[in-house]
């Protein structure tokens, strides 16, 4: 099924010339790295391609090639977009994950989706979804191989970034033999990724560290210290001089607590909605829980958004998690 979907997407791409790539809001390393790798590959095939972002590129991802990236806005009346174009959702299959560009997506002559989340229900004309992939970048890697495009250093950096960030630097349970095989091929293209790792993991600002310290100091523990819950308010962001993207990494820190099986981070958005990120360590299926709230993700990493008060969300989550113990 996967190979059939992959070949179908490949053929559709070969038949067209103009592309818009749409990763999800607040793009992580996999969403942006996969998009950049695909964009650079399409450009090598003489395709016109742009990556549309609703947010600026996170500090720890600014090493990625930005030649195809358009941040925050695109004049949809421009000559290029008045021509026929194909829209590709990358690392997300729900158009609500790129709200500023729903119109761009829906007005495309063809809507494609490339994703690896097991809960994905693609809103697309054609799609390829492979839950066994550790990152969407693994699918992009296979697609590039299908194109027979040579993977150069910039593409290798993008794929490596995506793999490293979505696997906890190759430590999560989603890592497979294939993940390491791809990484091995990338090392044949580039002798080392030490500089890339430093950029990904060593670019924190004083403000970001202050935010993490503030949030972690207010962590609440439940179910005999097996569930850790922290939250971020808009007020805290202002006080620390941060943006919400600076919260990246907090839920992973909670997960590292020795007794913790499930880590939960609740983030208050500007519209007062609560975005919930969940991580589990060994056996709790957080994707199943997230689906109950209209979200999704992976067995060990999932999330959703809610308009309920924080206290109510936490209460319901703890009750759901308890059922899996």
PDB file of C-alpha atoms in Angstrom:
ATOM      1  CA  UNK A   1       0.000   0.000   0.000  1.00  0.00           C
ATOM      2  CA  UNK A   2       2.765   2.432   0.989  1.00  0.00           C
ATOM      3  CA  UNK A   3       4.784   1.865  -2.182  1.00  0.00           C
ATOM      4  CA  UNK A   4       1.650   2.237  -4.303  1.00  0.00           C
ATOM      5  CA  UNK A   5       0.810   5.549  -2.616  1.00  0.00           C
ATOM      6  CA  UNK A   6       4.407   6.718  -3.025  1.00  0.00           C
ATOM      7  CA  UNK A   7       4.492   5.961  -6.760  1.00  0.00           C
ATOM      8  CA  UNK A   8       1.105   7.641  -7.223  1.00  0.00           C
ATOM      9  CA  UNK A   9       2.352  10.831  -5.542  1.00  0.00           C
ATOM     10  CA  UNK A  10       5.553  10.674  -7.598  1.00  0.00           C
ATOM     11  CA  UNK A  11       3.646  10.436 -10.892  1.00  0.00           C
ATOM     12  CA  UNK A  12       1.326  13.287  -9.972  1.00  0.00           C
ATOM     13  CA  UNK A  13       4.274  15.507  -9.091  1.00  0.00           C
ATOM     14  CA  UNK A  14       6.046  14.676 -12.356  1.00  0.00           C
ATOM     15  CA  UNK A  15       2.956  15.758 -14.303  1.00  0.00           C
ATOM     16  CA  UNK A  16       2.926  19.283 -12.817  1.00  0.00           C
ATOM     17  CA  UNK A  17       5.250  22.295 -12.635  1.00  0.00           C
ATOM     18  CA  UNK A  18       4.117  24.644  -9.831  1.00  0.00           C
ATOM     19  CA  UNK A  19       4.024  23.624  -6.166  1.00  0.00           C
ATOM     20  CA  UNK A  20       3.138  25.115  -2.799  1.00  0.00           C
ATOM     21  CA  UNK A  21       4.337  23.173   0.258  1.00  0.00           C
ATOM     22  CA  UNK A  22       2.407  23.647   3.497  1.00  0.00           C
ATOM     23  CA  UNK A  23       3.951  22.404   6.757  1.00  0.00           C
ATOM     24  CA  UNK A  24       1.955  22.839   9.968  1.00  0.00           C
ATOM     25  CA  UNK A  25       1.949  25.984  12.094  1.00  0.00           C
ATOM     26  CA  UNK A  26       4.939  26.453  14.397  1.00  0.00           C
ATOM     27  CA  UNK A  27       6.892  24.010  12.257  1.00  0.00           C
ATOM     28  CA  UNK A  28       9.158  21.581  14.040  1.00  0.00           C
ATOM     29  CA  UNK A  29      12.288  20.023  12.591  1.00  0.00           C
ATOM     30  CA  UNK A  30      10.422  17.303  10.733  1.00  0.00           C
ATOM     31  CA  UNK A  31       7.779  19.573   9.185  1.00  0.00           C
ATOM     32  CA  UNK A  32      10.301  22.170   8.026  1.00  0.00           C
ATOM     33  CA  UNK A  33      13.177  19.805   7.285  1.00  0.00           C
ATOM     34  CA  UNK A  34      10.941  17.552   5.185  1.00  0.00           C
ATOM     35  CA  UNK A  35       9.518  20.555   3.341  1.00  0.00           C
ATOM     36  CA  UNK A  36      12.959  21.960   2.585  1.00  0.00           C
ATOM     37  CA  UNK A  37      14.259  18.580   1.386  1.00  0.00           C
ATOM     38  CA  UNK A  38      11.258  18.149  -0.908  1.00  0.00           C
ATOM     39  CA  UNK A  39      11.429  21.738  -2.179  1.00  0.00           C
ATOM     40  CA  UNK A  40      15.115  21.501  -3.030  1.00  0.00           C
ATOM     41  CA  UNK A  41      14.529  18.204  -4.826  1.00  0.00           C
ATOM     42  CA  UNK A  42      11.664  19.652  -6.864  1.00  0.00           C
ATOM     43  CA  UNK A  43      13.813  22.651  -7.758  1.00  0.00           C
ATOM     44  CA  UNK A  44      16.456  20.253  -9.083  1.00  0.00           C
ATOM     45  CA  UNK A  45      13.719  18.900 -11.367  1.00  0.00           C
ATOM     46  CA  UNK A  46      13.086  22.436 -12.665  1.00  0.00           C
ATOM     47  CA  UNK A  47       9.805  22.766 -10.779  1.00  0.00           C
ATOM     48  CA  UNK A  48       8.594  26.080  -9.312  1.00  0.00           C
ATOM     49  CA  UNK A  49       8.150  25.616  -5.571  1.00  0.00           C
ATOM     50  CA  UNK A  50       7.493  27.681  -2.450  1.00  0.00           C
ATOM     51  CA  UNK A  51       7.171  26.692   1.215  1.00  0.00           C
ATOM     52  CA  UNK A  52       4.548  28.819   2.967  1.00  0.00           C
ATOM     53  CA  UNK A  53       5.002  29.426   6.688  1.00  0.00           C
ATOM     54  CA  UNK A  54       2.606  31.204   9.006  1.00  0.00           C
ATOM     55  CA  UNK A  55       5.401  31.675  11.566  1.00  0.00           C
ATOM     56  CA  UNK A  56       9.031  32.688  11.331  1.00  0.00           C
ATOM     57  CA  UNK A  57      11.602  29.912  11.185  1.00  0.00           C
ATOM     58  CA  UNK A  58      12.511  28.785  14.742  1.00  0.00           C
ATOM     59  CA  UNK A  59      16.010  29.804  15.870  1.00  0.00           C
ATOM     60  CA  UNK A  60      17.232  26.213  16.032  1.00  0.00           C
ATOM     61  CA  UNK A  61      16.210  25.589  12.410  1.00  0.00           C
ATOM     62  CA  UNK A  62      17.695  28.646  10.724  1.00  0.00           C
ATOM     63  CA  UNK A  63      20.542  26.502   9.364  1.00  0.00           C
ATOM     64  CA  UNK A  64      18.102  24.991   6.845  1.00  0.00           C
ATOM     65  CA  UNK A  65      18.224  26.341   3.301  1.00  0.00           C
ATOM     66  CA  UNK A  66      15.662  29.158   3.025  1.00  0.00           C
ATOM     67  CA  UNK A  67      15.711  29.722  -0.734  1.00  0.00           C
ATOM     68  CA  UNK A  68      12.169  28.377  -1.167  1.00  0.00           C
ATOM     69  CA  UNK A  69      10.653  29.673   2.089  1.00  0.00           C
ATOM     70  CA  UNK A  70       8.057  32.440   2.229  1.00  0.00           C
ATOM     71  CA  UNK A  71       7.225  33.518   5.783  1.00  0.00           C
ATOM     72  CA  UNK A  72       3.881  34.785   7.064  1.00  0.00           C
ATOM     73  CA  UNK A  73       2.275  35.915   3.833  1.00  0.00           C
ATOM     74  CA  UNK A  74       2.081  35.390   0.131  1.00  0.00           C
ATOM     75  CA  UNK A  75       0.279  37.635  -2.322  1.00  0.00           C
ATOM     76  CA  UNK A  76      -2.247  35.131  -3.647  1.00  0.00           C
ATOM     77  CA  UNK A  77      -2.993  37.535  -6.486  1.00  0.00           C
ATOM     78  CA  UNK A  78       0.595  37.230  -7.717  1.00  0.00           C
ATOM     79  CA  UNK A  79       1.179  36.025 -11.252  1.00  0.00           C
ATOM     80  CA  UNK A  80       2.670  32.760 -10.051  1.00  0.00           C
ATOM     81  CA  UNK A  81      -0.339  31.728  -7.964  1.00  0.00           C
ATOM     82  CA  UNK A  82      -2.839  32.714 -10.627  1.00  0.00           C
ATOM     83  CA  UNK A  83      -1.368  29.891 -12.670  1.00  0.00           C
ATOM     84  CA  UNK A  84      -2.298  26.304 -11.850  1.00  0.00           C
ATOM     85  CA  UNK A  85      -0.401  24.889  -8.895  1.00  0.00           C
ATOM     86  CA  UNK A  86      -0.350  21.783  -6.724  1.00  0.00           C
ATOM     87  CA  UNK A  87      -0.546  22.143  -2.930  1.00  0.00           C
ATOM     88  CA  UNK A  88       1.210  19.592  -0.736  1.00  0.00           C
ATOM     89  CA  UNK A  89       0.498  19.347   3.004  1.00  0.00           C
ATOM     90  CA  UNK A  90       3.724  18.173   4.672  1.00  0.00           C
ATOM     91  CA  UNK A  91       3.780  16.417   8.064  1.00  0.00           C
ATOM     92  CA  UNK A  92       0.114  17.208   8.551  1.00  0.00           C
ATOM     93  CA  UNK A  93      -3.072  16.058   6.889  1.00  0.00           C
ATOM     94  CA  UNK A  94      -5.581  18.422   8.450  1.00  0.00           C
ATOM     95  CA  UNK A  95      -5.966  21.855   6.855  1.00  0.00           C
ATOM     96  CA  UNK A  96      -6.622  23.375  10.269  1.00  0.00           C
ATOM     97  CA  UNK A  97      -2.888  22.875  10.898  1.00  0.00           C
ATOM     98  CA  UNK A  98      -2.093  25.715   8.467  1.00  0.00           C
ATOM     99  CA  UNK A  99      -5.098  28.049   8.998  1.00  0.00           C
ATOM    100  CA  UNK A 100      -3.628  31.062   7.200  1.00  0.00           C
ATOM    101  CA  UNK A 101      -3.296  29.096   3.979  1.00  0.00           C
ATOM    102  CA  UNK A 102      -6.493  27.047   3.854  1.00  0.00           C
ATOM    103  CA  UNK A 103      -7.603  29.101   0.848  1.00  0.00           C
ATOM    104  CA  UNK A 104      -4.315  28.515  -0.961  1.00  0.00           C
ATOM    105  CA  UNK A 105      -4.656  24.790  -0.308  1.00  0.00           C
ATOM    106  CA  UNK A 106      -8.283  24.529  -1.384  1.00  0.00           C
ATOM    107  CA  UNK A 107      -7.773  26.577  -4.551  1.00  0.00           C
ATOM    108  CA  UNK A 108      -5.030  24.278  -5.846  1.00  0.00           C
ATOM    109  CA  UNK A 109      -5.728  22.155  -8.905  1.00  0.00           C
ATOM    110  CA  UNK A 110      -4.514  19.170  -6.890  1.00  0.00           C
ATOM    111  CA  UNK A 111      -4.170  18.678  -3.149  1.00  0.00           C
ATOM    112  CA  UNK A 112      -1.620  16.166  -1.884  1.00  0.00           C
ATOM    113  CA  UNK A 113      -0.642  15.138   1.646  1.00  0.00           C
ATOM    114  CA  UNK A 114       2.510  13.440   2.933  1.00  0.00           C
ATOM    115  CA  UNK A 115       2.408  12.386   6.569  1.00  0.00           C
ATOM    116  CA  UNK A 116       3.482   9.739   9.066  1.00  0.00           C
ATOM    117  CA  UNK A 117       0.997  10.236  11.903  1.00  0.00           C
ATOM    118  CA  UNK A 118      -1.039   7.124  12.582  1.00  0.00           C
ATOM    119  CA  UNK A 119      -4.169   9.178  13.292  1.00  0.00           C
ATOM    120  CA  UNK A 120      -3.949  11.023   9.964  1.00  0.00           C
ATOM    121  CA  UNK A 121      -7.204  11.370   8.037  1.00  0.00           C
ATOM    122  CA  UNK A 122      -5.966  13.257   4.968  1.00  0.00           C
ATOM    123  CA  UNK A 123      -8.078  16.063   3.567  1.00  0.00           C
ATOM    124  CA  UNK A 124      -6.469  15.632   0.156  1.00  0.00           C
ATOM    125  CA  UNK A 125      -7.123  14.346  -3.340  1.00  0.00           C
ATOM    126  CA  UNK A 126      -4.191  11.946  -3.055  1.00  0.00           C
ATOM    127  CA  UNK A 127      -1.927  11.135  -0.155  1.00  0.00           C
ATOM    128  CA  UNK A 128       0.777   8.915   1.235  1.00  0.00           C
ATOM    129  CA  UNK A 129       0.688   8.126   4.961  1.00  0.00           C
ATOM    130  CA  UNK A 130       3.160   5.723   6.562  1.00  0.00           C
ATOM    131  CA  UNK A 131       2.795   5.387  10.354  1.00  0.00           C
ATOM    132  CA  UNK A 132       5.819   3.068  10.466  1.00  0.00           C
ATOM    133  CA  UNK A 133       8.054   5.950   9.404  1.00  0.00           C
ATOM    134  CA  UNK A 134       9.928   7.543  12.301  1.00  0.00           C
ATOM    135  CA  UNK A 135       9.488  10.919  10.617  1.00  0.00           C
ATOM    136  CA  UNK A 136       7.836  12.328   7.526  1.00  0.00           C
ATOM    137  CA  UNK A 137      11.409  12.801   6.312  1.00  0.00           C
ATOM    138  CA  UNK A 138      11.686   9.040   5.801  1.00  0.00           C
ATOM    139  CA  UNK A 139       8.823   9.244   3.295  1.00  0.00           C
ATOM    140  CA  UNK A 140      10.405  12.278   1.619  1.00  0.00           C
ATOM    141  CA  UNK A 141      13.693  10.359   1.398  1.00  0.00           C
ATOM    142  CA  UNK A 142      11.920   7.472  -0.354  1.00  0.00           C
ATOM    143  CA  UNK A 143      10.161   9.922  -2.678  1.00  0.00           C
ATOM    144  CA  UNK A 144      13.437  11.602  -3.624  1.00  0.00           C
ATOM    145  CA  UNK A 145      14.863   8.169  -4.412  1.00  0.00           C
ATOM    146  CA  UNK A 146      11.853   7.548  -6.656  1.00  0.00           C
ATOM    147  CA  UNK A 147      12.621  10.824  -8.448  1.00  0.00           C
ATOM    148  CA  UNK A 148      16.222   9.655  -8.883  1.00  0.00           C
ATOM    149  CA  UNK A 149      17.365  13.086  -7.748  1.00  0.00           C
ATOM    150  CA  UNK A 150      20.861  13.249  -6.296  1.00  0.00           C
ATOM    151  CA  UNK A 151      20.794  14.116  -2.604  1.00  0.00           C
ATOM    152  CA  UNK A 152      23.250  16.958  -2.130  1.00  0.00           C
ATOM    153  CA  UNK A 153      24.542  18.466   1.115  1.00  0.00           C
ATOM    154  CA  UNK A 154      21.634  20.899   1.596  1.00  0.00           C
ATOM    155  CA  UNK A 155      19.055  18.138   1.141  1.00  0.00           C
ATOM    156  CA  UNK A 156      21.054  15.851   3.440  1.00  0.00           C
ATOM    157  CA  UNK A 157      21.086  18.529   6.163  1.00  0.00           C
ATOM    158  CA  UNK A 158      17.314  18.972   5.863  1.00  0.00           C
ATOM    159  CA  UNK A 159      16.589  15.233   6.083  1.00  0.00           C
ATOM    160  CA  UNK A 160      19.022  14.758   8.965  1.00  0.00           C
ATOM    161  CA  UNK A 161      17.457  17.661  10.862  1.00  0.00           C
ATOM    162  CA  UNK A 162      13.999  16.152  10.414  1.00  0.00           C
ATOM    163  CA  UNK A 163      15.096  12.686  11.530  1.00  0.00           C
ATOM    164  CA  UNK A 164      17.086  13.914  14.531  1.00  0.00           C
ATOM    165  CA  UNK A 165      14.380  16.200  15.900  1.00  0.00           C
ATOM    166  CA  UNK A 166      11.479  13.789  15.459  1.00  0.00           C
ATOM    167  CA  UNK A 167      13.300  10.878  17.086  1.00  0.00           C
ATOM    168  CA  UNK A 168      14.744  12.660  20.112  1.00  0.00           C
ATOM    169  CA  UNK A 169      18.156  12.540  18.449  1.00  0.00           C
ATOM    170  CA  UNK A 170      17.582   8.877  17.548  1.00  0.00           C
ATOM    171  CA  UNK A 171      16.520   7.815  21.071  1.00  0.00           C
ATOM    172  CA  UNK A 172      12.713   7.399  20.801  1.00  0.00           C
ATOM    173  CA  UNK A 173      10.852   4.147  20.257  1.00  0.00           C
ATOM    174  CA  UNK A 174       9.922   5.198  16.709  1.00  0.00           C
ATOM    175  CA  UNK A 175      13.522   4.679  15.553  1.00  0.00           C
ATOM    176  CA  UNK A 176      13.967   1.663  13.282  1.00  0.00           C
ATOM    177  CA  UNK A 177      16.670   0.012  11.241  1.00  0.00           C
ATOM    178  CA  UNK A 178      15.529   2.101   8.287  1.00  0.00           C
ATOM    179  CA  UNK A 179      16.042   5.310  10.265  1.00  0.00           C
ATOM    180  CA  UNK A 180      19.667   4.412  10.876  1.00  0.00           C
ATOM    181  CA  UNK A 181      20.135   3.250   7.293  1.00  0.00           C
ATOM    182  CA  UNK A 182      18.972   6.638   6.009  1.00  0.00           C
ATOM    183  CA  UNK A 183      21.236   8.420   8.495  1.00  0.00           C
ATOM    184  CA  UNK A 184      24.117   6.247   7.308  1.00  0.00           C
ATOM    185  CA  UNK A 185      23.518   7.320   3.706  1.00  0.00           C
ATOM    186  CA  UNK A 186      23.467  10.945   4.800  1.00  0.00           C
ATOM    187  CA  UNK A 187      26.874  10.524   6.446  1.00  0.00           C
ATOM    188  CA  UNK A 188      28.202   9.344   3.104  1.00  0.00           C
ATOM    189  CA  UNK A 189      27.202  12.742   1.713  1.00  0.00           C
ATOM    190  CA  UNK A 190      28.461  14.774   4.672  1.00  0.00           C
ATOM    191  CA  UNK A 191      31.297  13.661   6.957  1.00  0.00           C
ATOM    192  CA  UNK A 192      29.740  15.047  10.130  1.00  0.00           C
ATOM    193  CA  UNK A 193      26.530  16.582  11.432  1.00  0.00           C
ATOM    194  CA  UNK A 194      28.109  17.832  14.649  1.00  0.00           C
ATOM    195  CA  UNK A 195      27.633  21.450  13.613  1.00  0.00           C
ATOM    196  CA  UNK A 196      23.990  20.754  12.751  1.00  0.00           C
ATOM    197  CA  UNK A 197      23.393  19.091  16.119  1.00  0.00           C
ATOM    198  CA  UNK A 198      24.930  22.090  17.864  1.00  0.00           C
ATOM    199  CA  UNK A 199      22.631  24.436  15.982  1.00  0.00           C
ATOM    200  CA  UNK A 200      19.556  22.342  16.731  1.00  0.00           C
ATOM    201  CA  UNK A 201      20.251  21.770  20.411  1.00  0.00           C
ATOM    202  CA  UNK A 202      22.497  24.656  21.498  1.00  0.00           C
ATOM    203  CA  UNK A 203      20.788  27.856  20.383  1.00  0.00           C
ATOM    204  CA  UNK A 204      18.691  28.645  23.470  1.00  0.00           C
ATOM    205  CA  UNK A 205      18.410  32.272  24.522  1.00  0.00           C
ATOM    206  CA  UNK A 206      18.491  33.523  28.112  1.00  0.00           C
ATOM    207  CA  UNK A 207      14.799  34.351  27.740  1.00  0.00           C
ATOM    208  CA  UNK A 208      13.973  30.801  26.652  1.00  0.00           C
ATOM    209  CA  UNK A 209      15.876  29.274  29.565  1.00  0.00           C
ATOM    210  CA  UNK A 210      14.059  31.646  31.921  1.00  0.00           C
ATOM    211  CA  UNK A 211      10.700  30.540  30.470  1.00  0.00           C
ATOM    212  CA  UNK A 212      11.537  26.848  30.826  1.00  0.00           C
ATOM    213  CA  UNK A 213      12.666  27.392  34.405  1.00  0.00           C
ATOM    214  CA  UNK A 214       9.478  29.305  35.255  1.00  0.00           C
ATOM    215  CA  UNK A 215       7.184  26.686  33.700  1.00  0.00           C
ATOM    216  CA  UNK A 216       8.994  23.629  35.082  1.00  0.00           C
ATOM    217  CA  UNK A 217       9.053  25.100  38.597  1.00  0.00           C
ATOM    218  CA  UNK A 218       5.239  25.019  38.584  1.00  0.00           C
ATOM    219  CA  UNK A 219       4.923  21.377  37.456  1.00  0.00           C
ATOM    220  CA  UNK A 220       2.108  19.372  39.048  1.00  0.00           C
ATOM    221  CA  UNK A 221       2.367  15.626  39.573  1.00  0.00           C
ATOM    222  CA  UNK A 222      -0.493  13.107  39.478  1.00  0.00           C
ATOM    223  CA  UNK A 223      -1.085   9.372  39.850  1.00  0.00           C
ATOM    224  CA  UNK A 224       1.823   8.781  42.226  1.00  0.00           C
ATOM    225  CA  UNK A 225       4.205  10.964  40.232  1.00  0.00           C
ATOM    226  CA  UNK A 226       3.618   9.041  37.015  1.00  0.00           C
ATOM    227  CA  UNK A 227       1.951  11.982  35.251  1.00  0.00           C
ATOM    228  CA  UNK A 228       3.631  15.396  35.041  1.00  0.00           C
ATOM    229  CA  UNK A 229       1.615  18.444  33.984  1.00  0.00           C
ATOM    230  CA  UNK A 230       2.863  21.953  33.285  1.00  0.00           C
ATOM    231  CA  UNK A 231       1.278  24.943  31.591  1.00  0.00           C
ATOM    232  CA  UNK A 232       2.245  28.157  29.843  1.00  0.00           C
ATOM    233  CA  UNK A 233       0.162  31.323  29.861  1.00  0.00           C
ATOM    234  CA  UNK A 234       0.376  34.328  27.576  1.00  0.00           C
ATOM    235  CA  UNK A 235       1.327  36.341  30.661  1.00  0.00           C
ATOM    236  CA  UNK A 236       4.362  34.121  31.262  1.00  0.00           C
ATOM    237  CA  UNK A 237       5.489  34.553  27.661  1.00  0.00           C
ATOM    238  CA  UNK A 238       5.316  38.337  27.982  1.00  0.00           C
ATOM    239  CA  UNK A 239       7.130  38.340  31.333  1.00  0.00           C
ATOM    240  CA  UNK A 240       9.965  36.218  29.939  1.00  0.00           C
ATOM    241  CA  UNK A 241      10.141  38.051  26.620  1.00  0.00           C
ATOM    242  CA  UNK A 242       9.390  34.886  24.667  1.00  0.00           C
ATOM    243  CA  UNK A 243       7.162  33.574  21.914  1.00  0.00           C
ATOM    244  CA  UNK A 244       5.267  30.283  22.081  1.00  0.00           C
ATOM    245  CA  UNK A 245       7.845  28.575  19.869  1.00  0.00           C
ATOM    246  CA  UNK A 246      10.284  29.017  22.777  1.00  0.00           C
ATOM    247  CA  UNK A 247       8.276  26.401  24.685  1.00  0.00           C
ATOM    248  CA  UNK A 248       9.766  23.738  22.400  1.00  0.00           C
ATOM    249  CA  UNK A 249      11.438  21.076  24.518  1.00  0.00           C
ATOM    250  CA  UNK A 250       9.548  21.587  27.778  1.00  0.00           C
ATOM    251  CA  UNK A 251       7.289  18.549  27.444  1.00  0.00           C
ATOM    252  CA  UNK A 252      10.345  16.410  26.651  1.00  0.00           C
ATOM    253  CA  UNK A 253      12.002  17.649  29.841  1.00  0.00           C
ATOM    254  CA  UNK A 254       8.928  16.598  31.831  1.00  0.00           C
ATOM    255  CA  UNK A 255       9.083  13.170  30.210  1.00  0.00           C
ATOM    256  CA  UNK A 256      12.645  12.738  31.454  1.00  0.00           C
ATOM    257  CA  UNK A 257      11.535  12.696  35.091  1.00  0.00           C
ATOM    258  CA  UNK A 258      12.380   9.217  36.349  1.00  0.00           C
ATOM    259  CA  UNK A 259       8.916   8.271  37.651  1.00  0.00           C
ATOM    260  CA  UNK A 260       6.954   9.839  34.794  1.00  0.00           C
ATOM    261  CA  UNK A 261       5.113   7.768  32.197  1.00  0.00           C
ATOM    262  CA  UNK A 262       3.107  10.652  30.685  1.00  0.00           C
ATOM    263  CA  UNK A 263       4.175  14.277  30.323  1.00  0.00           C
ATOM    264  CA  UNK A 264       1.618  16.963  29.464  1.00  0.00           C
ATOM    265  CA  UNK A 265       2.130  20.601  28.519  1.00  0.00           C
ATOM    266  CA  UNK A 266      -0.827  22.982  28.180  1.00  0.00           C
ATOM    267  CA  UNK A 267      -0.176  26.122  26.153  1.00  0.00           C
ATOM    268  CA  UNK A 268      -2.527  29.106  26.202  1.00  0.00           C
ATOM    269  CA  UNK A 269      -2.830  30.520  22.699  1.00  0.00           C
ATOM    270  CA  UNK A 270      -3.495  34.184  21.934  1.00  0.00           C
ATOM    271  CA  UNK A 271      -7.163  33.387  21.300  1.00  0.00           C
ATOM    272  CA  UNK A 272      -7.283  31.737  24.769  1.00  0.00           C
ATOM    273  CA  UNK A 273      -7.630  28.233  23.343  1.00  0.00           C
ATOM    274  CA  UNK A 274      -5.473  25.618  25.035  1.00  0.00           C
ATOM    275  CA  UNK A 275      -3.093  23.561  22.929  1.00  0.00           C
ATOM    276  CA  UNK A 276      -2.103  20.317  24.639  1.00  0.00           C
ATOM    277  CA  UNK A 277       1.088  18.362  23.911  1.00  0.00           C
ATOM    278  CA  UNK A 278       1.500  14.872  25.371  1.00  0.00           C
ATOM    279  CA  UNK A 279       4.430  12.465  25.517  1.00  0.00           C
ATOM    280  CA  UNK A 280       4.539   8.959  26.993  1.00  0.00           C
ATOM    281  CA  UNK A 281       7.492   6.783  27.838  1.00  0.00           C
ATOM    282  CA  UNK A 282       6.606   3.088  27.747  1.00  0.00           C
ATOM    283  CA  UNK A 283       2.994   1.993  27.423  1.00  0.00           C
ATOM    284  CA  UNK A 284       0.365   4.757  27.448  1.00  0.00           C
ATOM    285  CA  UNK A 285      -1.121   5.451  23.994  1.00  0.00           C
ATOM    286  CA  UNK A 286      -1.457   9.249  24.020  1.00  0.00           C
ATOM    287  CA  UNK A 287      -2.683   9.309  20.413  1.00  0.00           C
ATOM    288  CA  UNK A 288      -5.791   7.392  21.476  1.00  0.00           C
ATOM    289  CA  UNK A 289      -6.428   9.985  24.186  1.00  0.00           C
ATOM    290  CA  UNK A 290      -5.811  12.911  21.838  1.00  0.00           C
ATOM    291  CA  UNK A 291      -8.326  11.528  19.340  1.00  0.00           C
ATOM    292  CA  UNK A 292     -11.068  11.801  21.958  1.00  0.00           C
ATOM    293  CA  UNK A 293     -10.431  15.551  21.977  1.00  0.00           C
ATOM    294  CA  UNK A 294     -10.333  15.866  18.195  1.00  0.00           C
ATOM    295  CA  UNK A 295      -6.549  15.668  17.934  1.00  0.00           C
ATOM    296  CA  UNK A 296      -4.084  12.962  17.015  1.00  0.00           C
ATOM    297  CA  UNK A 297      -0.468  12.006  16.609  1.00  0.00           C
ATOM    298  CA  UNK A 298       1.683   9.031  17.523  1.00  0.00           C
ATOM    299  CA  UNK A 299       1.434   6.415  20.265  1.00  0.00           C
ATOM    300  CA  UNK A 300       4.136   8.184  22.267  1.00  0.00           C
ATOM    301  CA  UNK A 301       3.607  11.774  21.075  1.00  0.00           C
ATOM    302  CA  UNK A 302       0.273  13.437  20.376  1.00  0.00           C
ATOM    303  CA  UNK A 303      -1.742  16.579  20.928  1.00  0.00           C
ATOM    304  CA  UNK A 304      -4.976  18.505  20.510  1.00  0.00           C
ATOM    305  CA  UNK A 305      -6.573  21.907  21.042  1.00  0.00           C
ATOM    306  CA  UNK A 306      -9.482  22.695  23.353  1.00  0.00           C
ATOM    307  CA  UNK A 307     -11.626  25.613  24.460  1.00  0.00           C
ATOM    308  CA  UNK A 308     -12.246  24.036  27.876  1.00  0.00           C
ATOM    309  CA  UNK A 309     -10.697  25.539  31.011  1.00  0.00           C
ATOM    310  CA  UNK A 310      -7.255  24.200  31.889  1.00  0.00           C
ATOM    311  CA  UNK A 311      -8.436  22.595  35.108  1.00  0.00           C
ATOM    312  CA  UNK A 312     -11.132  20.608  33.296  1.00  0.00           C
ATOM    313  CA  UNK A 313      -8.717  19.449  30.612  1.00  0.00           C
ATOM    314  CA  UNK A 314      -6.215  18.210  33.186  1.00  0.00           C
ATOM    315  CA  UNK A 315      -8.916  16.406  35.162  1.00  0.00           C
ATOM    316  CA  UNK A 316     -10.210  14.560  32.103  1.00  0.00           C
ATOM    317  CA  UNK A 317      -6.729  13.683  30.886  1.00  0.00           C
ATOM    318  CA  UNK A 318      -5.655  12.244  34.224  1.00  0.00           C
ATOM    319  CA  UNK A 319      -8.821  10.153  34.359  1.00  0.00           C
ATOM    320  CA  UNK A 320      -8.209   8.843  30.825  1.00  0.00           C
ATOM    321  CA  UNK A 321      -4.569   8.072  31.505  1.00  0.00           C
ATOM    322  CA  UNK A 322      -5.456   6.222  34.704  1.00  0.00           C
ATOM    323  CA  UNK A 323      -7.482   3.739  32.642  1.00  0.00           C
ATOM    324  CA  UNK A 324      -4.312   2.679  30.803  1.00  0.00           C
ATOM    325  CA  UNK A 325      -2.324   1.980  33.971  1.00  0.00           C
TER     326      UNK A 325
END
